[in-house]
Coordinates of C-alpha atoms in Angstrom, one line a residue:
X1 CA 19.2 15.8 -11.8
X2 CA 18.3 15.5 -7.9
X3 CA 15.8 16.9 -6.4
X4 CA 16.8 19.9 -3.5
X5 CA 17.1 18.6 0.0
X6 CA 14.6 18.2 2.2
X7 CA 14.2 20.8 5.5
X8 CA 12.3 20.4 8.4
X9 CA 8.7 20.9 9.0
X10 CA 8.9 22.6 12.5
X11 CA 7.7 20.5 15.2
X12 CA 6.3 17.5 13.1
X13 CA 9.3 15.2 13.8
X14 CA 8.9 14.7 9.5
X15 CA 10.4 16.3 6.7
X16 CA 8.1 18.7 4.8
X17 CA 6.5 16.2 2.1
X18 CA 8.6 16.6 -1.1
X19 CA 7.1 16.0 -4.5
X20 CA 8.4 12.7 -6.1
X21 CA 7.8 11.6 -9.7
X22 CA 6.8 14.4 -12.5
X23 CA 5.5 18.2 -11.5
X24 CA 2.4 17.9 -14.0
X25 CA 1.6 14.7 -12.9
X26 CA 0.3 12.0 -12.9
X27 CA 1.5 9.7 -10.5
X28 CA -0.5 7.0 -8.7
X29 CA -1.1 4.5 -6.2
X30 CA 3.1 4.9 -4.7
X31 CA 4.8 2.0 -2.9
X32 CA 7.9 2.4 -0.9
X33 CA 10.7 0.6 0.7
X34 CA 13.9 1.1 2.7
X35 CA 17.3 -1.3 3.0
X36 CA 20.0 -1.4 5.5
X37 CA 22.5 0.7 3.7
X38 CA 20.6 4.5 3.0
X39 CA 18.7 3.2 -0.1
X40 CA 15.0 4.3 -0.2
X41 CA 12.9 3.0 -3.3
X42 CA 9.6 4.5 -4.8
X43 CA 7.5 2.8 -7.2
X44 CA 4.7 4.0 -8.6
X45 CA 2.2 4.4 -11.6
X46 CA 2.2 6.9 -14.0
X47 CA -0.5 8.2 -16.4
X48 CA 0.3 10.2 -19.7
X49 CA 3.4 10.9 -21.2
X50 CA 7.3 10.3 -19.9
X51 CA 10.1 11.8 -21.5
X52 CA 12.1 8.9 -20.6
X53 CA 10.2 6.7 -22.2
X54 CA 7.9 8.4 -25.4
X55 CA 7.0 4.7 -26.3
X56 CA 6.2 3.5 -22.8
X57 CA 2.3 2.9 -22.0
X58 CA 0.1 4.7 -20.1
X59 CA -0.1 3.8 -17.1
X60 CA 3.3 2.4 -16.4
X61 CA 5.2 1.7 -13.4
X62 CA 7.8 4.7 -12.5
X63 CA 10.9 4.1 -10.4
X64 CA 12.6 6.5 -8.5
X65 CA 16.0 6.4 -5.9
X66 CA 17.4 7.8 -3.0
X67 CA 20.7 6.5 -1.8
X68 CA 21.1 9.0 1.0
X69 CA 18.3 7.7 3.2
X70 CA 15.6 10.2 1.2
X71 CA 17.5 13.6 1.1
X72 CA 17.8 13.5 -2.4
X73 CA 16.5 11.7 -5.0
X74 CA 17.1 10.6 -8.8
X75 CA 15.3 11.2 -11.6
X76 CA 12.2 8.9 -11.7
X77 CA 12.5 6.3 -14.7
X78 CA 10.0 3.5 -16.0
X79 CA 11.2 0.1 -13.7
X80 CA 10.1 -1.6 -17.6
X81 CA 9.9 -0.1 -20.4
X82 CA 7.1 -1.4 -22.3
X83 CA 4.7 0.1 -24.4
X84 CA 1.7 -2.4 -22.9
X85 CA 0.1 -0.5 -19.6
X86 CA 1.1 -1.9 -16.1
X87 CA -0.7 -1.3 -12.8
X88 CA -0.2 -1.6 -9.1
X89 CA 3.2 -1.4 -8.2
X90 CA 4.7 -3.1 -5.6
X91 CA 8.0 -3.1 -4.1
X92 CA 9.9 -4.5 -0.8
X93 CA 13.6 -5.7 0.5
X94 CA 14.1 -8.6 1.2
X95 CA 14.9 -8.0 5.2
X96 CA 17.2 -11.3 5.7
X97 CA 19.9 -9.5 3.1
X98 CA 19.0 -5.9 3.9
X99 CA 19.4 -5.0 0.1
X100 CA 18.2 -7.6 -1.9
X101 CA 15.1 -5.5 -3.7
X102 CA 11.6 -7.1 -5.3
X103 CA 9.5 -5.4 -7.7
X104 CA 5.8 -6.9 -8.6
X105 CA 3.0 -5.7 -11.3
X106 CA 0.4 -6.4 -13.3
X107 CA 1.0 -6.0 -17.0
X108 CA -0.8 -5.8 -20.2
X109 CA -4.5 -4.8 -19.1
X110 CA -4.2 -6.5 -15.8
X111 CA -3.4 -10.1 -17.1
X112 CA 0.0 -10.7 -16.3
X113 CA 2.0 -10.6 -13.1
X114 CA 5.3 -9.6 -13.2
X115 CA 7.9 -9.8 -10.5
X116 CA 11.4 -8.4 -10.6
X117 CA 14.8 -8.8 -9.0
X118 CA 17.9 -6.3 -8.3
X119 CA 20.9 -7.0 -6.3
X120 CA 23.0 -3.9 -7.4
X121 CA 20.6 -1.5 -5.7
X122 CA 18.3 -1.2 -8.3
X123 CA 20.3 -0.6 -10.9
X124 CA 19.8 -3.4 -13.0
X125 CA 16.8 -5.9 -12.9
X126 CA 15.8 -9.4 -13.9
X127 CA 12.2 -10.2 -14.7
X128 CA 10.6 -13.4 -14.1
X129 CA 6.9 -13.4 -16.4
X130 CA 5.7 -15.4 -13.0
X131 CA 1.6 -15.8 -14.2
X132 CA 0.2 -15.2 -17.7
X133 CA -3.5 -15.6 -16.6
X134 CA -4.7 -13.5 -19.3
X135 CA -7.7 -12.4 -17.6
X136 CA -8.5 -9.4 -15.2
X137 CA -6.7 -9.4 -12.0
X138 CA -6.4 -6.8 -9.2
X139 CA -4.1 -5.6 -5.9
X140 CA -1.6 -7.4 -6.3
X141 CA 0.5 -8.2 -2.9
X142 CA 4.0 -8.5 -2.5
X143 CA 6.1 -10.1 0.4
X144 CA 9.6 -11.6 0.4
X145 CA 11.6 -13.1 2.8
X146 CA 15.6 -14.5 1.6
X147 CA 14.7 -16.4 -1.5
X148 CA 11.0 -17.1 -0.8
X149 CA 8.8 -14.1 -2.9
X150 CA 5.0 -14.4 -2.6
X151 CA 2.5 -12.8 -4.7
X152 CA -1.1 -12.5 -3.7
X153 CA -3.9 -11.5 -6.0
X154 CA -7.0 -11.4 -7.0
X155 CA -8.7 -12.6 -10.3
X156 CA -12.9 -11.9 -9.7
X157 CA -14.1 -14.0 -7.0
X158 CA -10.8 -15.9 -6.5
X159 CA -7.8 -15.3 -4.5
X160 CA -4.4 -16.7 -5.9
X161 CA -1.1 -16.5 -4.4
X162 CA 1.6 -17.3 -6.6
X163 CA 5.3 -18.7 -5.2
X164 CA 8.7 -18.8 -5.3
X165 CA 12.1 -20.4 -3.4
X166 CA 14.5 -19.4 -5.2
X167 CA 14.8 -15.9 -5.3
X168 CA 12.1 -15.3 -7.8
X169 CA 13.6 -17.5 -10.9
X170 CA 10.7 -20.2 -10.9
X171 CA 7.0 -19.8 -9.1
X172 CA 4.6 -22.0 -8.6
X173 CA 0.4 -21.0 -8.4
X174 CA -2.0 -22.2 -5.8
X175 CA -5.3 -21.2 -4.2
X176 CA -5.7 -20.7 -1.1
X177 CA -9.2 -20.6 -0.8
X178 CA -11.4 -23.2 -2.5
X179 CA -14.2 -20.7 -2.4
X180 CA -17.6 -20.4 -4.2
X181 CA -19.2 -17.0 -4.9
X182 CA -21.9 -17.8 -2.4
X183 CA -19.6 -17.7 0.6
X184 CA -17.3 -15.3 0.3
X185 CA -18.2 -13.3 -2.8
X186 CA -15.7 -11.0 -4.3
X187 CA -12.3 -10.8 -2.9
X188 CA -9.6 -7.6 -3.0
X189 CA -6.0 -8.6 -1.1
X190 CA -4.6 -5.9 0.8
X191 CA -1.6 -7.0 2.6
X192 CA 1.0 -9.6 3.0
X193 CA 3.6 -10.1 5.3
X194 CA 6.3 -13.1 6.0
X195 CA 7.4 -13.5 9.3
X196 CA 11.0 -14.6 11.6
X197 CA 9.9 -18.4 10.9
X198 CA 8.4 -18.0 7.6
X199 CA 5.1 -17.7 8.1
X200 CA 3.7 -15.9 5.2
X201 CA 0.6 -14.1 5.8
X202 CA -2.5 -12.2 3.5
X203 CA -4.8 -9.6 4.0
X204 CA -8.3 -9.1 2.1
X205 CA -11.4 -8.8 2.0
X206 CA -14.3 -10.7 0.9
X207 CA -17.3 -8.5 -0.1
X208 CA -21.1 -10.2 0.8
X209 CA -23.1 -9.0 -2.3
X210 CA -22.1 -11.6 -4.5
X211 CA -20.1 -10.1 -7.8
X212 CA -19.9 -7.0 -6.8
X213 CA -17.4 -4.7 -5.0
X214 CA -19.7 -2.8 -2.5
X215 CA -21.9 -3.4 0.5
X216 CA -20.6 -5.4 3.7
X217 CA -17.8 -7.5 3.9
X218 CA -16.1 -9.9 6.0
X219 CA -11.9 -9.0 6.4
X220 CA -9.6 -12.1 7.2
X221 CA -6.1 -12.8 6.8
X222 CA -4.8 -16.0 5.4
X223 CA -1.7 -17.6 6.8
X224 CA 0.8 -20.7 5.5
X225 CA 3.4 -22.2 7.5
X226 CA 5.2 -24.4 5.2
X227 CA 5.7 -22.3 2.1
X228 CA 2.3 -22.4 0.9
X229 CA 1.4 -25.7 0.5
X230 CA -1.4 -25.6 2.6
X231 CA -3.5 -22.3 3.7
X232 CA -5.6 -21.5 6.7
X233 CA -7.5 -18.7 7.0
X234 CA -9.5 -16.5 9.9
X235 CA -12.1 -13.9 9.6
X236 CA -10.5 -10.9 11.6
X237 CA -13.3 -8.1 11.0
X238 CA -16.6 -7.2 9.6
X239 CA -17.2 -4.0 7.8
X240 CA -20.9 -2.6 7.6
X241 CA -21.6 -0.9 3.7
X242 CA -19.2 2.4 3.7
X243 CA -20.4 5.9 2.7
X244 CA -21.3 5.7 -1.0
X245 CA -18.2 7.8 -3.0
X246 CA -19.8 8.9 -6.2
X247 CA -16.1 9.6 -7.5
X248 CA -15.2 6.9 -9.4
X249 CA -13.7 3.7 -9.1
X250 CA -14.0 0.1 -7.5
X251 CA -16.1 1.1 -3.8
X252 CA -12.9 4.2 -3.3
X253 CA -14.1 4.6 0.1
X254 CA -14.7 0.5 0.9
X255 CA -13.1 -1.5 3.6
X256 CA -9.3 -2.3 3.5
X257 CA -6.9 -4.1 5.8
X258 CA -3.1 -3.3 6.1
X259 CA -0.8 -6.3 7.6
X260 CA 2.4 -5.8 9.4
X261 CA 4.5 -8.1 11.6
X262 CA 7.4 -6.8 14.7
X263 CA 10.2 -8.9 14.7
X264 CA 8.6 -11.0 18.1
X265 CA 6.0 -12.2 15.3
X266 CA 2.8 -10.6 16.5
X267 CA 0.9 -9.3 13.6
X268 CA -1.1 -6.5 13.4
X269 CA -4.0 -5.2 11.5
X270 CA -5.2 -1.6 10.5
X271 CA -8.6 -1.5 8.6
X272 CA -11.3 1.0 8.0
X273 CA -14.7 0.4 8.2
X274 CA -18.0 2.3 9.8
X275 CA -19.6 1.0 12.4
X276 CA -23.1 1.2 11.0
X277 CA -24.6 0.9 7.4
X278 CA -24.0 3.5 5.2
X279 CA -21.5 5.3 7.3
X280 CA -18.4 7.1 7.4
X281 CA -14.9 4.8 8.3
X282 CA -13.3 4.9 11.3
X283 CA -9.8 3.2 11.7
X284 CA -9.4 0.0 13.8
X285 CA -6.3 -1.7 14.9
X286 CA -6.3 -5.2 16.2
X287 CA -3.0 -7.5 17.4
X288 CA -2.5 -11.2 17.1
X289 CA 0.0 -12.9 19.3
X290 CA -0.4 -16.2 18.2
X291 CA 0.5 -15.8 14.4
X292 CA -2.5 -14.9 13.6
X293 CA -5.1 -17.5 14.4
X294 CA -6.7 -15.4 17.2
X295 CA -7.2 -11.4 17.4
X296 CA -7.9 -8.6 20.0
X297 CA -10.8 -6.5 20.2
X298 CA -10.1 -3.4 17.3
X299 CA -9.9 -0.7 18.7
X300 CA -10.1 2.9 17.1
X301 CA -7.3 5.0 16.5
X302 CA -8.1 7.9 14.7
X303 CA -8.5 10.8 17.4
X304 CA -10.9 12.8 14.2
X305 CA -14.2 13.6 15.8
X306 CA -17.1 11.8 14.7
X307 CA -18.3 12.2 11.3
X308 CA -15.1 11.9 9.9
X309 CA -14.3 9.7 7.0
X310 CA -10.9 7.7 8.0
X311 CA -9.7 5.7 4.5
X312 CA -6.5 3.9 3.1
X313 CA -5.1 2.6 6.6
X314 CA -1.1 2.3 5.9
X315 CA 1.1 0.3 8.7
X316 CA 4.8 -0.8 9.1
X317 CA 6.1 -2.4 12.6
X318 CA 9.1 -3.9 14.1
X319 CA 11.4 -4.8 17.1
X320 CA 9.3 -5.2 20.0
X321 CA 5.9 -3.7 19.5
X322 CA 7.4 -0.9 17.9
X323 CA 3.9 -0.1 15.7
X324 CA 3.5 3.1 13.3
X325 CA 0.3 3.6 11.8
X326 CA -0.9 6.4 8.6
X327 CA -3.9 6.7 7.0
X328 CA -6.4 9.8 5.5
X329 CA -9.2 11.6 6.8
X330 CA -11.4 14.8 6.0
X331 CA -11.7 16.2 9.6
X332 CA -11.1 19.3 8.3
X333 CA -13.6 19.4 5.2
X334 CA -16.0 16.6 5.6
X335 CA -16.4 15.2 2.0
X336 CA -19.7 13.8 1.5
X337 CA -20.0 12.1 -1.8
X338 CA -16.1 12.1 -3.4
X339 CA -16.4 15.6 -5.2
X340 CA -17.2 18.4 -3.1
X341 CA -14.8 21.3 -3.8
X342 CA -15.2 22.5 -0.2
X343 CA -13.9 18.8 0.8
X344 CA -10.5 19.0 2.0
X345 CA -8.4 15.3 3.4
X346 CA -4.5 15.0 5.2
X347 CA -2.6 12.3 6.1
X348 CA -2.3 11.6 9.8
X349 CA 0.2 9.5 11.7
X350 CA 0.5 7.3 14.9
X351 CA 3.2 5.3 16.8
X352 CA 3.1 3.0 19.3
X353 CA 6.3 1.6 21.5
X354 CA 4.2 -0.9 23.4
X355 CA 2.6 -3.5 20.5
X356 CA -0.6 -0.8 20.0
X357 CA -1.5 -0.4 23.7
X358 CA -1.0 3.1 24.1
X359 CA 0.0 5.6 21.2
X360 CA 1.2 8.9 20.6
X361 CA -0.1 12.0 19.8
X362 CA -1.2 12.4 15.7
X363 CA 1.4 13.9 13.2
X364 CA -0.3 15.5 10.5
X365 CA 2.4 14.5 7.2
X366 CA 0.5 16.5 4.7
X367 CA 1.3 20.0 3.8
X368 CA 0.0 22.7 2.0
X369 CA 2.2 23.4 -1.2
X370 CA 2.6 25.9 -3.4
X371 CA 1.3 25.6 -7.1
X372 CA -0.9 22.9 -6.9
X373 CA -4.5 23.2 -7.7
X374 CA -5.4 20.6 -5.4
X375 CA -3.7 21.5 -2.3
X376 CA -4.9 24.4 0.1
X377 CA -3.9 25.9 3.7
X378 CA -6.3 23.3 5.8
X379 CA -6.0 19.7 2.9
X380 CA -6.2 18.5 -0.3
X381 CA -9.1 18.2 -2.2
X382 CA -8.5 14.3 -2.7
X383 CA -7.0 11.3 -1.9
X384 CA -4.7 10.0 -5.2
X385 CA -4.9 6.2 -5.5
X386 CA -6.6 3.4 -3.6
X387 CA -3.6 2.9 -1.2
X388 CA -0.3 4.2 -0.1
X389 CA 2.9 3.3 2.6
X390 CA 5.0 2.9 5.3
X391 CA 8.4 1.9 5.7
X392 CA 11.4 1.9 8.2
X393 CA 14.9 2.3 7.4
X394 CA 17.7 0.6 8.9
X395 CA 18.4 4.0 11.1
X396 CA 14.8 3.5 12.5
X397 CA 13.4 6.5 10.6
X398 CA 10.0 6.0 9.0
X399 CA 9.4 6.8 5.5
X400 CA 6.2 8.0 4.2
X401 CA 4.6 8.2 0.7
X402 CA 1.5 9.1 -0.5
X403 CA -1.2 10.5 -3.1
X404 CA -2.8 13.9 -3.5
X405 CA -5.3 15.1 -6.2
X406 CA -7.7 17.5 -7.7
X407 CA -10.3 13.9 -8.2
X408 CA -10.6 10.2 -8.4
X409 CA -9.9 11.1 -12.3
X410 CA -6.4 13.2 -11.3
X411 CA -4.3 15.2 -12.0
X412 CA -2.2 14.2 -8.9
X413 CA 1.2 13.9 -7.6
X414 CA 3.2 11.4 -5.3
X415 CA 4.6 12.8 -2.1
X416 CA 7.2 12.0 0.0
X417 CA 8.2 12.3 4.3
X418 CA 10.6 11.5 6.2
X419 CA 11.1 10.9 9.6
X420 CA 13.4 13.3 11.3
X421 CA 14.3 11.0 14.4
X422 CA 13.6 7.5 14.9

């Protein structure tokens, strides 16, 4: 079955948001990407049952396919069947083949990392078991360029990256930062990037109150040049304690940094973060023309009025300084602790054409939609997952997924833009 094409959301230069994945839910925490040749790729995870897969865990990574550039799409299907649950789904094409697609998860209660490989368009897959740490791990990065496939996560206070040359068939596991708790405390990745010469580059952040996942922390980005033999590493931002979220979950509403890189190799970084203790987030972009070992001044880029929670920044660049920016906000229905039924949130949208200098006007992406509990006239009630994404398409179209809900605790359902021009 496909689903119906997509029409036009007049005036928004997107597509009116199509539902992805299953109507009654409940689908989580969506990752996206785009090849040269029309193909667009969802992955995300899925909570209860699957009539493709009765057996399958809960949650599981869910797979679904356009190959028509996003105007229709397959049926979604489990990426690997297994009845052990996986979480945090990644996936990317490789941009030096323009088709060659990379899948990444966590499997078995968070203590295994998983990547996998198709070269048919993701119709079949090889599987590479690539660390069996058998202990808890967490946001788990992917990034791929030609045969080299990094995978950054994090296992307590402990970053890891774990590598590969060859297209994903062996890896190899390193830490790039010999840290003790007392200096950088607990670590989440958040991005990851590999640039035109191979630079492979980290986002994360490294929270101040030692063993736990709240309060300030320090962002930085962590860079290798030589296929990660050796690390360094730069502190980027600081984020003051964030508005408590009594909604569930690791700090929901805490600091996180999104990583991109144009194809002149500046990188940029979208995070949000309040400006004073115990505040709301606003979002801040910052640029590095020196592959990241020096950073602008961050600027804000949310045009919400203060008092505004800004969250989950989402960013994809290329070209010359050709910079497009997401993220969510409750402008319209300040939400002060995580479950206020009058709280209402929408996904916003930037661009910029000169390397974040100037930018446009905000797109909202969000829609109201019919038949679902969660979604009125002026937002939904909640944010669904702790991140979501860009991508662009080899037409120059940007491609847009997130997550709506009733709660932290769900139901909620994946959703899915595209750009009309490019």
């Amino acid at each position: 079955m496909l689903v119906a094409p997509l029409t036009m959301a007049g005036g928004s230069g997107f597509t009116t948001p199509t539902r992805l994945g299953f109507a009654p839910g409940d689908d989580w925490e969506p990752a996206i990407a785009t090849d040269l040749t029309g193909h667009v790729y969802a992955l995300w995870t899925h909570y209860g049952p699957d009539p493709a897969c009765p057996a399958c865990g809960s949650p599981h990574a869910e797979l679904q396919i356009s190959s028509d550039g996003g105007a229709t799409w397959s049926d979604p299907r489990p990426i690997r069947p297994t009845s052990t649950r996986q979480d945090d789904p990644q996936i990317v094409v490789d941009p030096l083949s323009g088709t060659r697609v990379y899948a990444a998860f966590m499997e078995n209660d968070k203590s295994s990392e998983y990547v996998m490989r198709s070269d048919d368009f993701g119709e079949h897959w090889t599987t590479a078991l690539v660390e069996p740490l058998q202990r808890g791990m967490d946001k788990d990065i992917l990034a791929a360029r030609g045969d080299d496939v990094y995978v950054a996560f994090h296992a307590g206070m402990k970053i890891y990256v774990s590598t590969s040359h060859d297209g994903g068939a062996t890896w190899s596991l390193s830490r790039p930062i010999a840290n003790t708790n007392s200096k950088i405390g607990y670590s989440l990745t958040s991005g990851g990037v590999v640039d035109g010469q191979g630079t492979v580059s980290f986002a994360w952040e490294g929270y101040l109150q030692n063993g736990k996942t709240s309060g300030a922390a320090n962002l930085y980005v962590t860079r290798s040049s030589d296929g990660g033999a050796t690390w360094t590493t730069s502190r980027v931002a600081f984020s003051e304690a964030i508005l408590p979220c009594d909604c569930g979950g690791w700090n929901y509403w805490g600091p996180q940094m999104a990583l991109a890189v144009d194809g002149q190799d500046r990188r940029y970084v979208l995070s949000n973060a309040p400006d004073t203790a115990g505040g709301v987030g606003r979002m801040w972009f910052a640029r590095s023309d020196d592959g990241g070992a020096t950073w602008s001044a961050a600027a804000d880029v949310s045009l919400a009025p203060g008092g505004t929670n800004n969250v989950f920044p989402a960013m994809v660049a290329r070209g010359n300084g050709d910079v497009r920016i997401a993220w969510m906000d409750d402008r319209t229905g300040h939400d002060a602790g995580g479950n206020d039924p009058a709280a209402r949130w929408n996904t916003w949208y930037r661009t910029s054409t000169d390397a974040g200098a100037s930018w446009s006007a905000e797109l909202q992406l969000s829609q109201p939609a019919a038949g679902y509990p969660y979604s009125f006239a002026d937002g939904y009630l909640q944010p669904y997952g702790d991140y979501f994404e860009l991508d662009i398409d080899g037409a120059g179209r940007t491609h847009a997924i997130w997550g709506e809900g009733n709660s932290y605790a769900g139901p909620g359902n994946v959703w899915y833009a595209r750009g009309i021009a490019p």
